[in-house]
Tab-separated table of C-alpha atoms and ligand atoms in Angstrom:
chain	number	residue	atom	x	y	z
Y	1	MET	CA	88.607	74.414	95.298
Y	2	THR	CA	86.746	75.618	92.207
Y	3	ALA	CA	88.388	74.793	88.887
Y	4	LEU	CA	89.398	77.753	86.752
Y	5	ASN	CA	86.997	78.858	84.008
Y	6	ASN	CA	89.739	80.843	82.316
Y	7	ASP	CA	93.260	79.487	82.752
Y	8	ILE	CA	95.009	81.035	79.733
Y	9	PHE	CA	97.215	83.181	81.978
Y	10	ILE	CA	98.506	80.084	83.797
Y	11	ARG	CA	98.847	78.153	80.543
Y	12	ALA	CA	100.820	80.912	78.823
Y	13	LEU	CA	103.211	81.162	81.788
Y	14	LEU	CA	103.822	77.420	81.460
Y	15	LYS	CA	104.180	77.761	77.662
Y	16	GLN	CA	101.165	75.521	77.043
Y	17	PRO	CA	98.944	76.233	74.010
Y	18	VAL	CA	96.301	78.987	74.303
Y	19	ASP	CA	93.828	80.366	71.779
Y	20	ARG	CA	94.752	84.007	72.435
Y	21	THR	CA	97.326	85.959	74.412
Y	22	PRO	CA	96.275	86.573	78.042
Y	23	VAL	CA	96.307	90.161	79.302
Y	24	TRP	CA	96.421	91.900	82.670
Y	25	MET	CA	98.048	95.102	83.824
Y	26	MET	CA	100.454	96.008	86.630
Y	27	ARG	CA	98.624	98.325	89.080
Y	28	GLN	CA	95.329	97.419	87.438
Y	29	ALA	CA	93.537	98.345	90.660
Y	30	GLY	CA	94.327	101.939	91.463
Y	31	ARG	CA	93.896	105.642	91.096
Y	32	TYR	CA	93.048	105.768	87.364
Y	33	LEU	CA	89.680	104.188	88.316
Y	34	PRO	CA	87.078	106.593	89.776
Y	35	GLU	CA	85.552	103.732	91.779
Y	36	TYR	CA	88.990	103.112	93.359
Y	37	ARG	CA	89.340	106.769	94.325
Y	38	LYS	CA	85.929	106.612	95.943
Y	39	LEU	CA	86.765	103.412	97.834
Y	40	ARG	CA	90.030	104.912	99.086
Y	41	GLU	CA	88.230	108.015	100.275
Y	42	GLN	CA	85.729	105.882	102.170
Y	43	ALA	CA	88.568	103.835	103.664
Y	44	GLY	CA	90.431	106.988	104.693
Y	45	SER	CA	93.805	105.879	103.345
Y	46	PHE	CA	95.617	103.473	101.055
Y	47	LEU	CA	96.931	101.489	104.023
Y	48	ASN	CA	93.418	101.047	105.405
Y	49	LEU	CA	92.500	99.499	102.058
Y	50	CYS	CA	95.446	97.108	102.264
Y	51	THR	CA	94.895	96.037	105.866
Y	52	ASN	CA	91.148	95.396	105.591
Y	53	PRO	CA	90.557	92.130	103.668
Y	54	GLU	CA	87.018	93.113	102.538
Y	55	LEU	CA	88.250	96.437	101.128
Y	56	ALA	CA	91.361	94.862	99.569
Y	57	CYS	CA	89.078	92.306	97.944
Y	58	GLU	CA	86.786	95.010	96.592
Y	59	ALA	CA	89.777	96.947	95.153
Y	60	THR	CA	91.053	93.740	93.515
Y	61	MET	CA	87.653	93.077	91.906
Y	62	GLN	CA	87.037	96.598	90.571
Y	63	PRO	CA	89.148	96.415	87.377
Y	64	LEU	CA	87.761	92.946	86.577
Y	65	ARG	CA	84.223	94.330	86.437
Y	66	ARG	CA	85.281	96.832	83.784
Y	67	PHE	CA	87.796	94.948	81.672
Y	68	ASP	CA	88.245	91.407	80.356
Y	69	PHE	CA	91.510	90.798	82.175
Y	70	ASP	CA	92.757	87.227	82.377
Y	71	ALA	CA	94.161	87.514	85.910
Y	72	ALA	CA	93.438	89.273	89.198
Y	73	ILE	CA	96.270	90.590	91.359
Y	74	LEU	CA	96.058	90.808	95.121
Y	75	PHE	CA	95.531	94.409	96.179
Y	76	SER	CA	98.350	95.137	98.592
Y	77	ASP	CA	101.807	96.660	98.568
Y	78	ILE	CA	105.373	95.387	98.519
Y	79	LEU	CA	106.164	97.323	101.707
Y	80	THR	CA	103.977	95.135	103.941
Y	81	ILE	CA	107.031	93.018	104.862
Y	82	PRO	CA	109.212	95.884	106.150
Y	83	ASP	CA	106.136	97.195	107.978
Y	84	ALA	CA	105.720	93.774	109.615
Y	85	MET	CA	109.421	93.950	110.559
Y	86	GLY	CA	108.575	97.006	112.658
Y	87	LEU	CA	109.731	99.881	110.421
Y	88	GLY	CA	106.449	101.818	110.661
Y	89	LEU	CA	105.212	102.292	107.087
Y	90	TYR	CA	103.198	105.395	106.245
Y	91	PHE	CA	102.284	107.250	103.075
Y	92	THR	CA	102.379	110.993	102.534
Y	93	GLU	CA	100.443	112.649	99.715
Y	94	GLY	CA	102.760	113.331	96.798
Y	95	GLU	CA	105.849	111.813	98.447
Y	96	GLY	CA	104.929	108.146	98.391
Y	97	PRO	CA	105.923	105.595	101.029
Y	98	ARG	CA	108.019	106.487	104.096
Y	99	PHE	CA	109.325	104.588	107.123
Y	100	LYS	CA	109.304	105.961	110.658
Y	101	TYR	CA	112.253	103.762	111.640
Y	102	PRO	CA	114.553	103.238	108.647
Y	103	VAL	CA	117.432	100.783	108.934
Y	104	LYS	CA	120.582	102.744	109.852
Y	105	THR	CA	122.970	100.634	111.899
Y	106	ALA	CA	124.329	97.104	112.193
Y	107	ALA	CA	122.231	96.756	115.361
Y	108	ASP	CA	119.084	97.700	113.395
Y	109	ILE	CA	119.822	94.890	110.915
Y	110	LYS	CA	120.594	92.407	113.649
Y	111	LYS	CA	117.286	92.977	115.377
Y	112	LEU	CA	115.125	92.728	112.218
Y	113	PRO	CA	112.672	89.871	112.780
Y	114	ILE	CA	111.537	87.404	110.111
Y	115	PRO	CA	107.764	87.962	110.159
Y	116	ASP	CA	105.427	85.001	110.535
Y	117	PRO	CA	102.970	85.665	107.687
Y	118	ASP	CA	100.083	83.887	109.408
Y	119	ILE	CA	100.432	86.207	112.401
Y	120	ASP	CA	102.176	89.421	111.353
Y	121	LEU	CA	100.744	89.580	107.830
Y	122	ARG	CA	97.490	87.884	108.593
Y	123	TYR	CA	95.491	90.636	106.838
Y	124	VAL	CA	97.213	89.748	103.525
Y	125	VAL	CA	96.651	86.004	103.912
Y	126	ASP	CA	92.989	86.673	104.793
Y	127	ALA	CA	92.617	88.967	101.771
Y	128	VAL	CA	94.020	86.259	99.475
Y	129	ARG	CA	91.528	83.737	100.865
Y	130	LEU	CA	88.594	86.109	100.464
Y	131	ILE	CA	89.574	87.218	96.943
Y	132	ARG	CA	90.027	83.632	95.831
Y	133	LYS	CA	86.547	82.808	97.121
Y	134	THR	CA	85.026	85.907	95.525
Y	135	LEU	CA	86.599	85.186	92.123
Y	136	GLN	CA	84.769	81.833	92.006
Y	137	GLY	CA	87.287	80.497	89.504
Y	138	SER	CA	86.622	83.225	86.917
Y	139	VAL	CA	90.341	84.050	86.534
Y	140	PRO	CA	93.479	83.107	88.480
Y	141	LEU	CA	94.764	85.197	91.385
Y	142	ILE	CA	98.341	86.496	91.382
Y	143	GLY	CA	100.141	86.880	94.701
Y	144	PHE	CA	103.289	89.008	94.937
Y	145	SER	CA	106.156	90.350	96.964
Y	146	GLY	CA	108.952	92.848	96.513
Y	147	SER	CA	112.411	91.395	95.963
Y	148	PRO	CA	114.863	91.543	98.867
Y	149	TRP	CA	116.996	94.168	97.086
Y	150	THR	CA	114.010	96.393	96.240
Y	151	LEU	CA	112.667	96.124	99.805
Y	152	ALA	CA	116.139	96.923	101.172
Y	153	THR	CA	116.277	100.140	99.109
Y	154	TYR	CA	113.130	101.460	100.822
Y	155	MET	CA	114.202	100.201	104.252
Y	156	VAL	CA	117.618	101.878	104.148
Y	157	GLU	CA	116.652	105.044	102.242
Y	158	GLY	CA	113.562	105.475	104.437
Y	159	GLY	CA	111.353	105.846	101.365
Y	160	SER	CA	111.634	106.365	97.612
Y	161	SER	CA	114.960	107.489	96.207
Y	162	LYS	CA	116.557	108.629	92.976
Y	163	SER	CA	120.228	107.886	93.519
Y	164	PHE	CA	120.076	105.183	96.234
Y	165	GLN	CA	123.076	106.671	98.030
Y	166	LYS	CA	122.388	105.175	101.439
Y	167	VAL	CA	121.674	101.608	100.378
Y	168	LYS	CA	124.473	101.615	97.806
Y	169	GLY	CA	126.762	103.197	100.401
Y	170	LEU	CA	126.023	100.213	102.633
Y	171	MET	CA	126.616	97.871	99.688
Y	172	TYR	CA	130.003	99.354	98.860
Y	173	GLU	CA	131.247	99.930	102.384
Y	174	GLN	CA	129.741	97.057	104.340
Y	175	PRO	CA	128.623	94.396	101.865
Y	176	LYS	CA	128.448	91.665	104.537
Y	177	LEU	CA	125.992	93.710	106.531
Y	178	LEU	CA	123.770	94.255	103.514
Y	179	HIS	CA	123.976	90.532	102.742
Y	180	ALA	CA	122.829	89.737	106.280
Y	181	MET	CA	119.808	91.979	105.730
Y	182	LEU	CA	119.045	90.549	102.270
Y	183	ASP	CA	119.271	87.046	103.665
Y	184	LYS	CA	116.614	87.830	106.287
Y	185	LEU	CA	114.485	89.452	103.622
Y	186	ALA	CA	114.786	86.418	101.328
Y	187	GLN	CA	113.597	84.128	104.127
Y	188	SER	CA	110.747	86.526	104.895
Y	189	VAL	CA	109.694	86.826	101.237
Y	190	ALA	CA	109.731	83.049	100.692
Y	191	ALA	CA	107.556	82.467	103.793
Y	192	TYR	CA	105.218	85.294	102.730
Y	193	LEU	CA	104.783	83.993	99.173
Y	194	ASN	CA	104.272	80.442	100.416
Y	195	ALA	CA	101.567	81.703	102.789
Y	196	GLN	CA	99.876	83.452	99.854
Y	197	ILE	CA	100.106	80.247	97.804
Y	198	GLU	CA	98.626	78.201	100.649
Y	199	ALA	CA	95.802	80.740	100.985
Y	200	GLY	CA	94.956	80.451	97.286
Y	201	ALA	CA	97.333	82.504	95.095
Y	202	GLN	CA	97.595	80.601	91.785
Y	203	ALA	CA	100.720	82.342	90.478
Y	204	VAL	CA	103.271	84.577	92.190
Y	205	MET	CA	105.329	87.513	90.980
Y	206	LEU	CA	108.486	88.995	92.465
Y	207	PHE	CA	108.770	92.759	91.856
Y	208	ASP	CA	112.397	93.834	91.608
Y	209	THR	CA	111.607	97.435	90.774
Y	210	TRP	CA	115.092	98.761	91.553
Y	211	GLY	CA	117.341	95.888	90.418
Y	212	GLY	CA	118.131	97.913	87.305
Y	213	MET	CA	119.899	100.555	89.421
Y	214	LEU	CA	122.775	98.155	90.087
Y	215	THR	CA	125.907	97.411	88.062
Y	216	SER	CA	125.831	94.066	86.270
Y	217	GLU	CA	127.999	92.319	88.846
Y	218	ASP	CA	126.144	93.854	91.796
Y	219	TYR	CA	122.805	92.843	90.273
Y	220	ILE	CA	123.941	89.211	90.263
Y	221	GLU	CA	125.347	89.383	93.787
Y	222	PHE	CA	122.792	91.545	95.618
Y	223	SER	CA	119.546	91.012	93.750
Y	224	LEU	CA	119.394	87.949	91.529
Y	225	TYR	CA	121.150	85.682	94.044
Y	226	TYR	CA	118.268	86.203	96.483
Y	227	ALA	CA	115.566	85.900	93.820
Y	228	LYS	CA	117.051	82.502	93.041
Y	229	GLN	CA	117.086	81.476	96.698
Y	230	ILE	CA	113.446	82.458	97.067
Y	231	LYS	CA	112.433	80.495	93.984
Y	232	ALA	CA	114.117	77.403	95.408
Y	233	LEU	CA	112.064	77.745	98.615
Y	234	LEU	CA	108.648	78.218	96.957
Y	235	LYS	CA	105.904	75.617	96.899
Y	236	THR	CA	105.754	74.417	93.300
Y	237	ASP	CA	102.205	73.056	93.229
Y	238	VAL	CA	98.944	72.850	95.138
Y	239	ASP	CA	96.482	69.972	94.634
Y	240	GLY	CA	98.392	68.890	91.530
Y	241	GLN	CA	98.179	72.374	89.988
Y	242	GLN	CA	101.520	74.011	89.237
Y	243	ILE	CA	102.031	77.528	90.663
Y	244	PRO	CA	103.896	79.527	88.008
Y	245	THR	CA	106.384	82.191	89.080
Y	246	ILE	CA	107.290	85.514	87.421
Y	247	LEU	CA	110.423	87.568	88.023
Y	248	PHE	CA	110.172	91.227	87.042
Y	249	THR	CA	113.323	93.342	87.171
Y	250	LYS	CA	112.742	96.848	85.894
Y	251	GLY	CA	115.833	97.751	83.909
Y	252	GLY	CA	116.823	94.074	83.777
Y	253	GLY	CA	116.875	93.760	79.968
Y	254	LEU	CA	120.656	93.412	79.909
Y	255	TRP	CA	120.617	90.373	82.169
Y	256	LEU	CA	117.889	88.120	80.762
Y	257	GLU	CA	120.168	85.122	80.305
Y	258	ALA	CA	121.269	85.293	83.944
Y	259	MET	CA	117.674	85.840	85.089
Y	260	THR	CA	116.573	82.778	83.153
Y	261	ASP	CA	118.908	80.680	85.300
Y	262	ALA	CA	117.105	81.764	88.490
Y	263	GLY	CA	114.417	79.159	87.784
Y	264	TYR	CA	111.289	81.306	87.355
Y	265	ASP	CA	108.705	80.256	84.768
Y	266	ALA	CA	108.455	83.738	83.287
Y	267	LEU	CA	110.331	87.021	83.152
Y	268	GLY	CA	108.552	90.382	83.220
Y	269	LEU	CA	109.986	92.886	80.744
Y	270	ASP	CA	109.985	96.668	80.930
Y	271	TRP	CA	109.172	98.711	77.822
Y	272	GLN	CA	112.804	99.455	76.955
Y	273	THR	CA	113.516	95.802	76.278
Y	274	ASP	CA	113.032	94.554	72.711
Y	275	LEU	CA	110.540	91.697	73.055
Y	276	GLN	CA	111.584	89.972	69.835
Y	277	LYS	CA	115.265	89.943	70.776
Y	278	ALA	CA	114.382	88.955	74.331
Y	279	ARG	CA	112.502	85.912	73.052
Y	280	ALA	CA	115.438	84.892	70.893
Y	281	ARG	CA	117.758	85.256	73.896
Y	282	VAL	CA	115.735	83.208	76.377
Y	283	GLY	CA	114.620	80.569	73.876
Y	284	ASP	CA	112.220	77.999	75.283
Y	285	GLN	CA	113.425	78.352	78.844
Y	286	VAL	CA	110.914	80.906	80.133
Y	287	ALA	CA	107.714	82.704	79.158
Y	288	LEU	CA	107.756	86.500	78.803
Y	289	GLN	CA	105.379	89.090	80.239
Y	290	GLY	CA	105.058	92.643	78.958
Y	291	ASN	CA	105.849	95.162	77.651
Y	292	MET	CA	103.881	98.070	76.191
Y	293	ASP	CA	105.093	101.500	77.260
Y	294	PRO	CA	102.683	102.614	80.056
Y	295	VAL	CA	102.853	106.153	78.630
Y	296	ALA	CA	101.399	104.909	75.314
Y	297	LEU	CA	98.056	104.696	77.146
Y	298	TYR	CA	97.814	108.506	76.944
Y	299	ALA	CA	97.496	108.188	73.153
Y	300	GLN	CA	94.178	107.925	71.318
Y	301	PRO	CA	92.545	104.452	71.152
Y	302	GLU	CA	93.498	103.905	67.465
Y	303	ILE	CA	97.140	104.491	68.304
Y	304	ILE	CA	96.942	102.252	71.374
Y	305	SER	CA	95.577	99.517	69.134
Y	306	GLU	CA	98.597	99.900	66.812
Y	307	LYS	CA	100.995	99.750	69.776
Y	308	VAL	CA	99.317	96.551	70.959
Y	309	LYS	CA	99.751	95.062	67.495
Y	310	THR	CA	103.455	95.917	67.571
Y	311	VAL	CA	103.965	94.169	70.920
Y	312	LEU	CA	102.092	91.057	69.729
Y	313	GLN	CA	104.041	90.998	66.498
Y	314	LYS	CA	107.345	91.370	68.341
Y	315	TYR	CA	106.649	88.272	70.412
Y	316	GLY	CA	105.350	86.449	67.364
Y	317	SER	CA	103.600	83.090	67.098
Y	318	GLY	CA	103.120	80.511	69.784
Y	319	SER	CA	102.412	80.395	73.493
Y	320	GLY	CA	104.618	81.844	76.226
Y	321	HIS	CA	103.551	85.495	76.109
Y	322	VAL	CA	101.432	87.350	78.664
Y	323	PHE	CA	100.475	90.824	77.493
Y	324	ASN	CA	101.110	93.554	80.067
Y	325	LEU	CA	102.521	97.040	80.356
Y	326	GLY	CA	106.268	97.440	80.864
Y	327	HIS	CA	105.507	98.937	84.316
Y	328	GLY	CA	102.456	100.020	86.311
Y	329	ILE	CA	99.642	102.101	84.798
Y	330	LEU	CA	99.893	105.821	85.593
Y	331	PRO	CA	97.213	107.382	87.837
Y	332	ASP	CA	95.735	109.812	85.288
Y	333	ILE	CA	95.091	107.428	82.382
Y	334	ASN	CA	91.585	107.424	80.912
Y	335	PRO	CA	89.992	104.008	81.671
Y	336	ASP	CA	88.535	103.958	78.116
Y	337	HIS	CA	92.113	103.725	76.869
Y	338	VAL	CA	92.670	100.590	78.955
Y	339	LYS	CA	89.599	99.100	77.300
Y	340	ALA	CA	91.115	99.919	73.887
Y	341	MET	CA	94.272	98.022	74.896
Y	342	VAL	CA	92.411	94.958	76.175
Y	343	ASP	CA	90.085	94.895	73.153
Y	344	ALA	CA	93.054	95.035	70.795
Y	345	VAL	CA	94.731	92.086	72.545
Y	346	HIS	CA	91.496	90.115	72.208
Y	347	LYS	CA	91.119	91.058	68.556
Y	348	TYR	CA	94.639	90.686	67.205
Y	349	SER	CA	96.246	87.967	69.320
Y	350	PRO	CA	94.302	84.852	68.139
Y	351	ALA	CA	96.194	85.046	64.822
Y	352	TYR	CA	99.389	84.207	66.721
Y	353	HIS	CA	97.941	81.015	68.204
Y	354	GLN	CA	96.677	79.037	65.206
O	401	CP3	O1	99.322	95.735	90.504
O	401	CP3	C1	98.352	95.864	91.273
O	401	CP3	O2	97.251	96.357	90.928
O	401	CP3	C2	98.453	95.298	92.673
O	401	CP3	C3	98.722	96.230	93.698
O	401	CP3	C4	100.095	96.828	93.903
O	401	CP3	C5	100.273	98.086	94.514
O	401	CP3	N1	101.598	98.294	94.738
O	401	CP3	C6	99.183	98.977	94.873
O	401	CP3	C7	99.490	100.385	95.145
O	401	CP3	C8	101.371	96.309	93.676
O	401	CP3	C9	101.761	95.025	92.983
O	401	CP3	C10	102.304	97.239	94.227
O	401	CP3	C11	103.742	97.018	94.251
O	401	CP3	C12	104.636	98.112	94.639
O	401	CP3	N2	104.494	99.022	95.656
O	401	CP3	C13	105.898	98.333	94.066
O	401	CP3	C14	106.524	97.457	93.033
O	401	CP3	C15	105.817	97.481	91.766
O	401	CP3	C16	106.357	98.424	90.789
O	401	CP3	O3	105.661	99.410	90.504
O	401	CP3	O4	107.450	98.136	90.267
O	401	CP3	C17	106.491	99.433	94.701
O	401	CP3	C18	107.824	100.049	94.372
O	401	CP3	C19	105.605	99.850	95.718
O	401	CP3	C20	105.807	100.934	96.719
O	401	CP3	C21	104.804	101.967	96.505
O	401	CP3	N3	103.483	101.852	96.894
O	401	CP3	C22	104.937	103.170	95.781
O	401	CP3	C23	106.209	103.686	95.173
O	401	CP3	C24	103.668	103.760	95.745
O	401	CP3	C25	103.267	105.004	95.009
O	401	CP3	C26	103.167	106.206	95.859
O	401	CP3	C27	102.480	107.318	95.105
O	401	CP3	O5	101.927	108.172	95.801
O	401	CP3	O6	102.467	107.319	93.863
O	401	CP3	C28	102.788	102.921	96.442
O	401	CP3	C29	101.355	103.145	96.654
O	401	CP3	C30	100.444	102.240	95.921
O	401	CP3	N4	100.581	100.898	95.811
O	401	CP3	C31	99.233	102.636	95.285
O	401	CP3	C32	98.626	101.469	94.818
O	401	CP3	C33	97.295	101.347	94.130
O	401	CP3	C34	98.690	104.047	95.210
O	401	CP3	C35	98.047	104.294	96.524
O	401	CP3	C36	97.061	105.403	96.479
O	401	CP3	O7	97.504	106.557	96.555
O	401	CP3	O8	95.858	105.089	96.422
C-alpha cells in the first residue's frame, strides 16, 4: 500500500521525533460543516451515511479539504456493534441514539451474538478500505470502537442517559451478568478493530465516553479490565508498520496511572485534566492526546490562538503529544474558528520540537 506522505500523527503516538505537533479533532466530520449537513440531507439520515461506504468516505474527506489535519477518522458511530448484535439502532432528532430492543434480562444477554465484522459490519470494513484508497497516503486513517462499558450503557439504558440507573443497577445487583455482557462486547470490539486494521486503519482509538461515571474501583473492574483485554487481542503491526492505539476515557483523569498499565500507546485526555501534570504522571510510558476545551472554539480566533498556546505549553517540549479537543466539537461552531485552532498549532508548535 501507498507509503504515508505525512506520518507525524503516527510518529507522535509512538513518541518518535516530529517537527511540529500533529492535530486532528474528535467529530471532525459532522454538523458544524455546511457541506456535511447537505450530505446528510441528501442521504436522508445519519445512519444512511454510516452504512453507505461511498457516503461515509465523502463525510470522512470533507474536513480534510478545509483544514490541515494530520489524521482522518473513519466516519461511523460507536453504536454499530450493538446494532449488529440485533438491538435495532435508530436516531431521533434532538434525542440522540435509541435502541428498539434494549438489553433487559439475563436471557437477552445470553442470546447476544458476537458479530462477524466481515459479514455483519461489512459496510464499515468496506468504508475503511475505500477511505484508505481515497486518502492516497496523504494522512493516516484512524479506526475506532466504543469501549465495552460505554456500549453497555447504551444497550441497557436503551439510549443516552444522565444517571445510568439501569446499567449501574445491573452492575450493583448482578455484576456477573454484566461481566458476561462486557466479555462478549470485548470479544466483539477486538474482532471489529482487527477487521478495521486489516482493511487499512493505521491507528485505532477506543472511546470510553462514560467510564468517568464509575467509582474508581468499578472503573478498574468494569471498564479498564476490558480495555486491557482488547488491547492484548489487537494486531500490533501490518506490513512492518506498527498500529498505534489510543484509549480515551472521558472523566478518566484520576486514573491515568492505571490506564497506562492497559498497554495502549496513547491516552486521550478530556479538558478537565491538567496536561502538564498528566505528562509528569505517565512519564515516558504513553503519548498524550488532547485537550483543549471544545467550548473554547466559540471564542474569537485571537482567543482560540491563546488557548492553543496554553495547551502546547502545558505539554512542553518533545514528541508524544497529539493536539485535539478534550471531547468532540459541538455542532454550532463556526468552521473559521477551527481553522484558527489548526493554524495556531502549525504556527506555535514547531518551537517545542527543536
Ligand atoms: O470523530 C469523528 O469525526 C468520527 C465519527 C464519530 C461519530 N460518532 C459521528 C457522529 C465518532 C468517533 C463517534 C463516536 C460516538 N458516537 C461516541 C463516542 C465519542 C464521544 O463523543 O465520546 C458516542 C457516545 C456516540 C453515540 C452517538 N452518536 C451520540 C451520542 C450521537 C449524538 C446524537 C445527537 O443528536 O447529538 C451520535 C450521532 C453522531 N455520531 C453524529 C456524528 C457526526 C451526529 C449525527 C447527525 O445528526 O448528523
